CSV table of C-alpha atoms in Angstrom, one decimal:
chain,number,residue,atom,x,y,z
A,1,MET,CA,-21.1,89.3,19.1
A,2,PRO,CA,-20.7,87.6,15.7
A,3,VAL,CA,-23.8,85.8,14.4
A,4,ILE,CA,-23.7,83.3,11.5
A,5,ALA,CA,-26.7,81.7,9.8
A,6,HIS,CA,-25.8,78.2,8.9
A,7,PHE,CA,-27.5,75.6,6.8
A,8,SER,CA,-26.4,72.7,4.6
A,9,ASP,CA,-27.2,70.2,1.9
A,10,ILE,CA,-29.4,72.0,-0.5
A,11,HIS,CA,-28.7,69.5,-3.2
A,12,LEU,CA,-29.9,71.6,-6.1
A,13,GLY,CA,-30.9,69.4,-9.0
A,14,GLN,CA,-32.1,66.6,-6.8
A,15,VAL,CA,-35.3,65.0,-7.9
A,16,ARG,CA,-37.5,63.7,-5.1
A,17,PRO,CA,-38.0,59.9,-5.3
A,18,GLY,CA,-41.4,58.3,-5.2
A,19,PRO,CA,-44.8,59.2,-6.6
A,20,ASP,CA,-44.2,63.0,-6.3
A,21,GLY,CA,-41.2,62.9,-8.5
A,22,PRO,CA,-39.7,63.6,-10.9
A,23,ASP,CA,-39.9,67.3,-10.5
A,24,GLY,CA,-36.8,68.5,-12.5
A,25,GLY,CA,-35.1,69.6,-9.3
A,26,ALA,CA,-37.6,72.4,-8.7
A,27,ARG,CA,-38.4,71.2,-5.2
A,28,ALA,CA,-34.8,71.4,-4.0
A,29,GLU,CA,-34.4,74.9,-5.4
A,30,ALA,CA,-37.7,76.1,-3.9
A,31,ARG,CA,-36.7,74.9,-0.4
A,32,ALA,CA,-33.3,76.6,-0.6
A,33,ALA,CA,-34.9,79.8,-1.9
A,34,ARG,CA,-37.4,79.7,1.0
A,35,VAL,CA,-34.5,79.6,3.5
A,36,MET,CA,-32.7,82.5,1.8
A,37,ALA,CA,-35.9,84.5,1.7
A,38,TYR,CA,-36.3,84.0,5.4
A,39,LEU,CA,-32.8,85.4,6.0
A,40,GLU,CA,-33.2,88.3,3.6
A,41,ALA,CA,-36.3,89.4,5.5
A,42,LEU,CA,-34.6,89.4,9.0
A,43,PRO,CA,-35.3,92.7,10.7
A,44,GLY,CA,-31.9,92.6,12.4
A,45,ARG,CA,-28.3,92.0,11.3
A,46,ILE,CA,-26.2,88.9,11.0
A,47,ASP,CA,-22.6,88.7,9.9
A,48,ALA,CA,-22.7,86.0,7.3
A,49,VAL,CA,-24.6,83.0,5.8
A,50,LEU,CA,-22.7,79.7,5.8
A,51,VAL,CA,-23.6,76.8,3.6
A,52,THR,CA,-21.5,73.7,4.4
A,53,GLY,CA,-21.6,71.7,1.2
A,54,ASP,CA,-23.6,69.5,-1.1
A,55,ILE,CA,-24.6,72.6,-2.9
A,56,ALA,CA,-25.3,70.6,-6.1
A,57,ASP,CA,-26.7,67.1,-6.3
A,58,HIS,CA,-24.8,65.9,-9.4
A,59,GLY,CA,-22.1,68.6,-9.7
A,60,ALA,CA,-23.5,69.7,-13.0
A,61,PRO,CA,-22.8,73.3,-14.3
A,62,GLU,CA,-26.5,74.1,-14.4
A,63,GLU,CA,-26.9,73.2,-10.8
A,64,TYR,CA,-24.2,75.7,-9.9
A,65,ALA,CA,-25.8,78.3,-12.1
A,66,ALA,CA,-29.0,77.8,-10.0
A,67,ALA,CA,-26.9,77.9,-6.8
A,68,ALA,CA,-25.4,81.3,-7.8
A,69,ARG,CA,-28.9,82.6,-8.3
A,70,VAL,CA,-30.6,81.1,-5.3
A,71,LEU,CA,-27.8,81.9,-2.8
A,72,ALA,CA,-27.3,85.5,-4.0
A,73,SER,CA,-28.0,87.9,-1.2
A,74,GLY,CA,-28.6,91.6,-1.3
A,75,ARG,CA,-27.8,91.8,2.5
A,76,TRP,CA,-25.4,89.2,3.7
A,77,GLU,CA,-22.0,87.7,2.7
A,78,VAL,CA,-22.6,84.1,1.7
A,79,LEU,CA,-19.8,81.6,2.5
A,80,THR,CA,-19.7,78.1,1.1
A,81,CYS,CA,-17.6,74.9,1.1
A,82,PRO,CA,-18.0,71.8,-1.1
A,83,GLY,CA,-19.5,68.4,-0.1
A,84,ASN,CA,-19.3,64.9,-1.5
A,85,HIS,CA,-21.9,65.6,-4.1
A,86,ASP,CA,-20.0,68.7,-5.4
A,87,VAL,CA,-17.5,68.6,-8.2
A,88,ARG,CA,-14.6,70.9,-7.6
A,89,GLU,CA,-14.1,72.1,-11.2
A,90,ALA,CA,-17.8,73.0,-11.8
A,91,TYR,CA,-18.1,74.4,-8.3
A,92,ARG,CA,-15.2,76.8,-8.9
A,93,ALA,CA,-16.4,77.9,-12.3
A,94,GLY,CA,-20.2,78.2,-11.6
A,95,LEU,CA,-20.3,79.3,-8.0
A,96,LEU,CA,-17.0,81.1,-7.4
A,97,GLY,CA,-16.4,82.5,-10.9
A,98,GLU,CA,-12.9,81.0,-11.0
A,99,GLU,CA,-11.0,78.9,-13.4
A,100,PRO,CA,-11.8,75.2,-13.1
A,101,SER,CA,-9.3,73.3,-10.9
A,102,ALA,CA,-9.3,69.9,-9.3
A,103,GLY,CA,-7.5,70.9,-6.1
A,104,PRO,CA,-9.3,71.3,-2.7
A,105,VAL,CA,-11.4,74.4,-2.4
A,106,ASN,CA,-10.3,76.2,0.8
A,107,ARG,CA,-11.2,79.8,1.6
A,108,LEU,CA,-10.4,82.3,4.4
A,109,HIS,CA,-13.1,84.8,5.3
A,110,GLU,CA,-12.3,87.6,7.7
A,111,LEU,CA,-15.5,89.0,9.2
A,112,PRO,CA,-15.9,91.7,11.8
A,113,GLY,CA,-14.7,90.0,15.0
A,114,LEU,CA,-14.6,86.5,13.5
A,115,THR,CA,-12.3,84.5,11.2
A,116,VAL,CA,-14.0,81.7,9.2
A,117,LEU,CA,-11.9,79.0,7.5
A,118,ALA,CA,-14.1,77.2,5.0
A,119,ALA,CA,-12.3,73.9,4.2
A,120,ASP,CA,-12.7,71.2,1.7
A,121,SER,CA,-13.3,67.7,3.2
A,122,SER,CA,-14.4,66.0,0.0
A,123,ILE,CA,-12.7,63.1,-1.7
A,124,PRO,CA,-13.5,63.3,-5.4
A,125,GLY,CA,-15.7,60.3,-6.4
A,126,ARG,CA,-16.3,59.2,-2.8
A,127,ASP,CA,-19.0,59.8,-0.2
A,128,GLU,CA,-16.9,59.7,2.9
A,129,GLY,CA,-14.6,62.7,3.6
A,130,ARG,CA,-11.0,63.4,4.6
A,131,ILE,CA,-9.0,66.6,5.3
A,132,ASP,CA,-6.1,65.9,2.9
A,133,ASP,CA,-2.5,67.0,3.4
A,134,GLU,CA,-2.9,70.2,1.3
A,135,THR,CA,-5.9,71.3,3.3
A,136,LEU,CA,-4.3,70.4,6.7
A,137,ALA,CA,-1.3,72.5,5.8
A,138,TRP,CA,-3.5,75.3,4.7
A,139,LEU,CA,-5.4,75.2,8.0
A,140,ASP,CA,-2.3,75.2,10.0
A,141,THR,CA,-0.6,78.0,8.1
A,142,THR,CA,-3.7,80.2,7.9
A,143,LEU,CA,-4.4,79.8,11.6
A,144,SER,CA,-0.7,80.5,12.4
A,145,ARG,CA,-0.9,83.8,10.5
A,146,ALA,CA,-4.3,84.8,11.8
A,147,ARG,CA,-4.7,87.1,14.8
A,148,ARG,CA,-4.9,85.2,18.1
A,149,ASP,CA,-7.2,87.8,19.6
A,150,VAL,CA,-9.9,87.2,17.0
A,151,PRO,CA,-11.9,84.0,17.4
A,152,ALA,CA,-12.0,81.6,14.5
A,153,VAL,CA,-14.4,78.8,13.4
A,154,VAL,CA,-13.4,76.0,11.0
A,155,ALA,CA,-16.2,74.8,8.7
A,156,PHE,CA,-16.3,71.8,6.4
A,157,HIS,CA,-18.8,69.3,5.2
A,158,HIS,CA,-18.3,65.9,6.8
A,159,PRO,CA,-18.8,65.4,10.6
A,160,PRO,CA,-15.6,64.2,12.2
A,161,VAL,CA,-17.4,62.2,14.9
A,162,VAL,CA,-20.0,59.5,15.2
A,163,LEU,CA,-23.5,61.0,15.4
A,164,HIS,CA,-25.3,57.7,16.0
A,165,ALA,CA,-27.1,58.0,12.7
A,166,PRO,CA,-25.9,54.9,10.8
A,167,TYR,CA,-26.7,56.3,7.4
A,168,VAL,CA,-24.3,59.2,8.0
A,169,ASP,CA,-21.7,57.6,10.3
A,170,GLU,CA,-20.8,55.2,7.5
A,171,ILE,CA,-19.6,58.1,5.3
A,172,ARG,CA,-18.3,60.6,7.9
A,173,LEU,CA,-14.8,62.2,8.0
A,174,LEU,CA,-11.9,59.7,8.1
A,175,ASP,CA,-8.6,60.2,9.8
A,176,GLU,CA,-10.1,62.9,12.0
A,177,GLN,CA,-7.3,62.7,14.6
A,178,ARG,CA,-5.0,64.5,12.1
A,179,LEU,CA,-7.4,67.4,12.0
A,180,ALA,CA,-7.8,67.4,15.8
A,181,ALA,CA,-4.0,67.6,16.2
A,182,VAL,CA,-3.9,70.8,14.1
A,183,LEU,CA,-6.9,72.4,15.8
A,184,ARG,CA,-5.4,71.9,19.2
A,185,CYS,CA,-2.4,73.9,18.2
A,186,HIS,CA,-4.4,77.1,17.6
A,187,PRO,CA,-6.2,78.4,20.7
A,188,GLN,CA,-8.2,81.0,18.8
A,189,VAL,CA,-10.4,78.3,17.2
A,190,ALA,CA,-13.7,78.5,19.1
A,191,ALA,CA,-15.8,76.0,17.2
A,192,VAL,CA,-16.2,73.5,14.3
A,193,LEU,CA,-19.2,73.7,12.0
A,194,CYS,CA,-20.2,71.1,9.4
A,195,GLY,CA,-23.1,69.6,7.5
A,196,HIS,CA,-23.6,66.3,5.6
A,197,ALA,CA,-25.8,64.7,8.3
A,198,HIS,CA,-29.2,66.2,7.2
A,199,THR,CA,-30.1,66.6,10.9
A,200,PRO,CA,-29.1,69.2,13.4
A,201,ALA,CA,-26.7,67.9,16.1
A,202,ALA,CA,-24.5,69.3,18.8
A,203,THR,CA,-21.5,67.5,20.2
A,204,GLY,CA,-17.7,68.1,20.6
A,205,PHE,CA,-14.5,67.5,18.7
A,206,ALA,CA,-10.9,68.2,19.6
A,207,GLY,CA,-12.1,69.9,22.8
A,208,LEU,CA,-14.3,72.3,20.9
A,209,PRO,CA,-18.0,72.6,20.3
A,210,LEU,CA,-19.1,70.9,17.1
A,211,ALA,CA,-22.3,72.1,15.5
A,212,VAL,CA,-23.9,70.1,12.7
A,213,ALA,CA,-26.3,72.1,10.5
A,214,PRO,CA,-29.7,70.8,9.6
A,215,GLY,CA,-30.2,69.8,6.0
A,216,VAL,CA,-32.5,71.7,3.7
A,217,VAL,CA,-33.5,69.2,1.0
A,218,SER,CA,-34.3,66.3,3.4
A,219,THR,CA,-34.0,65.1,7.0
A,220,VAL,CA,-32.1,62.0,8.3
A,221,THR,CA,-33.9,60.3,11.1
A,222,LEU,CA,-32.4,58.2,13.9
A,223,PRO,CA,-32.9,54.4,14.3
A,224,PHE,CA,-35.3,54.7,17.2
A,225,GLU,CA,-37.6,57.1,15.2
A,226,GLY,CA,-38.3,54.3,12.7
A,227,GLY,CA,-39.0,54.7,9.0
A,228,GLU,CA,-36.5,54.5,6.1
A,229,GLY,CA,-34.0,56.9,7.6
A,230,ILE,CA,-34.6,59.8,5.1
A,231,VAL,CA,-37.6,62.0,5.3
A,232,PHE,CA,-38.6,64.5,2.5
A,233,ASP,CA,-41.7,66.0,4.2
A,234,HIS,CA,-40.1,67.8,7.1
A,235,PRO,CA,-39.7,71.5,6.5
A,236,PRO,CA,-36.2,73.0,5.9
A,237,MET,CA,-34.3,74.3,8.9
A,238,LEU,CA,-31.3,76.5,9.6
A,239,ALA,CA,-29.1,77.4,12.6
A,240,PHE,CA,-28.0,80.7,14.1
A,241,HIS,CA,-24.6,80.5,15.8
A,242,ILE,CA,-23.8,83.3,18.3
A,243,LEU,CA,-20.2,83.7,19.6
A,244,ASP,CA,-20.1,85.8,22.7
A,245,GLU,CA,-17.2,87.8,24.3
A,246,GLN,CA,-16.0,84.7,26.1
A,247,ARG,CA,-15.9,82.8,22.8
A,248,ARG,CA,-18.8,80.6,23.9
A,249,LEU,CA,-20.9,79.2,21.1
A,250,THR,CA,-24.7,79.3,21.4
A,251,THR,CA,-26.8,77.8,18.6
A,252,HIS,CA,-30.5,78.3,17.9
A,253,HIS,CA,-32.5,76.3,15.3
A,254,ARG,CA,-35.3,77.6,13.2
A,255,ILE,CA,-37.9,75.8,11.1
A,256,VAL,CA,-38.6,77.7,7.9
A,257,LEU,CA,-42.3,77.3,7.0
A,258,PRO,CA,-43.8,78.3,3.7
């Protein structure tokens, strides 16, 4: 059964607001490193680590240099996709070791018993997301060529549905029906994974399970919880996704304490 560790929104370079800042971004890096240390120390095996966007806070080259260092694993393959805070050119150069390019960052990863399509939902210069024509075509073509007997998951940053968290819902994925139409054409797709919300959530999209990863740098709270909507004191979390022989997705969440 494939197992993926999934977290999101590490925002390397972010300085915590308030009396405890500025910290030069050290807090964000320490929290991401804590999550990776937890995964490196697992006694059993997983198949990959997935980080669904907002790797950097400002899209600066030094933030991606830090990301390459913090997300490096001696045990697991680490898969990433960009978020609205990421800058495609610097992301490619600093994290992927590629030539800078402004086009969408889409990657196919073929794991044992699982295909992962990590797609780019970012709109350069905007906070909301959209799966553009190039990425839609890439998803359709890649899934058409992939083996139908191997389950696939599609991962990107922006949730394509309302999560009832106003702070997030205002900047979610736009034109999501276009993506849904593509996914419905490919029965091997077993789930959709995303981030951006800074809170773990489980719902559905296009007739599929939709799992939203918890954020690492901060937590978004819901209106009935009160407060300002963003909490910096909650510990970072991650999700473990298990896909069984019937292609059913089961998700477990873990708090990562110091």
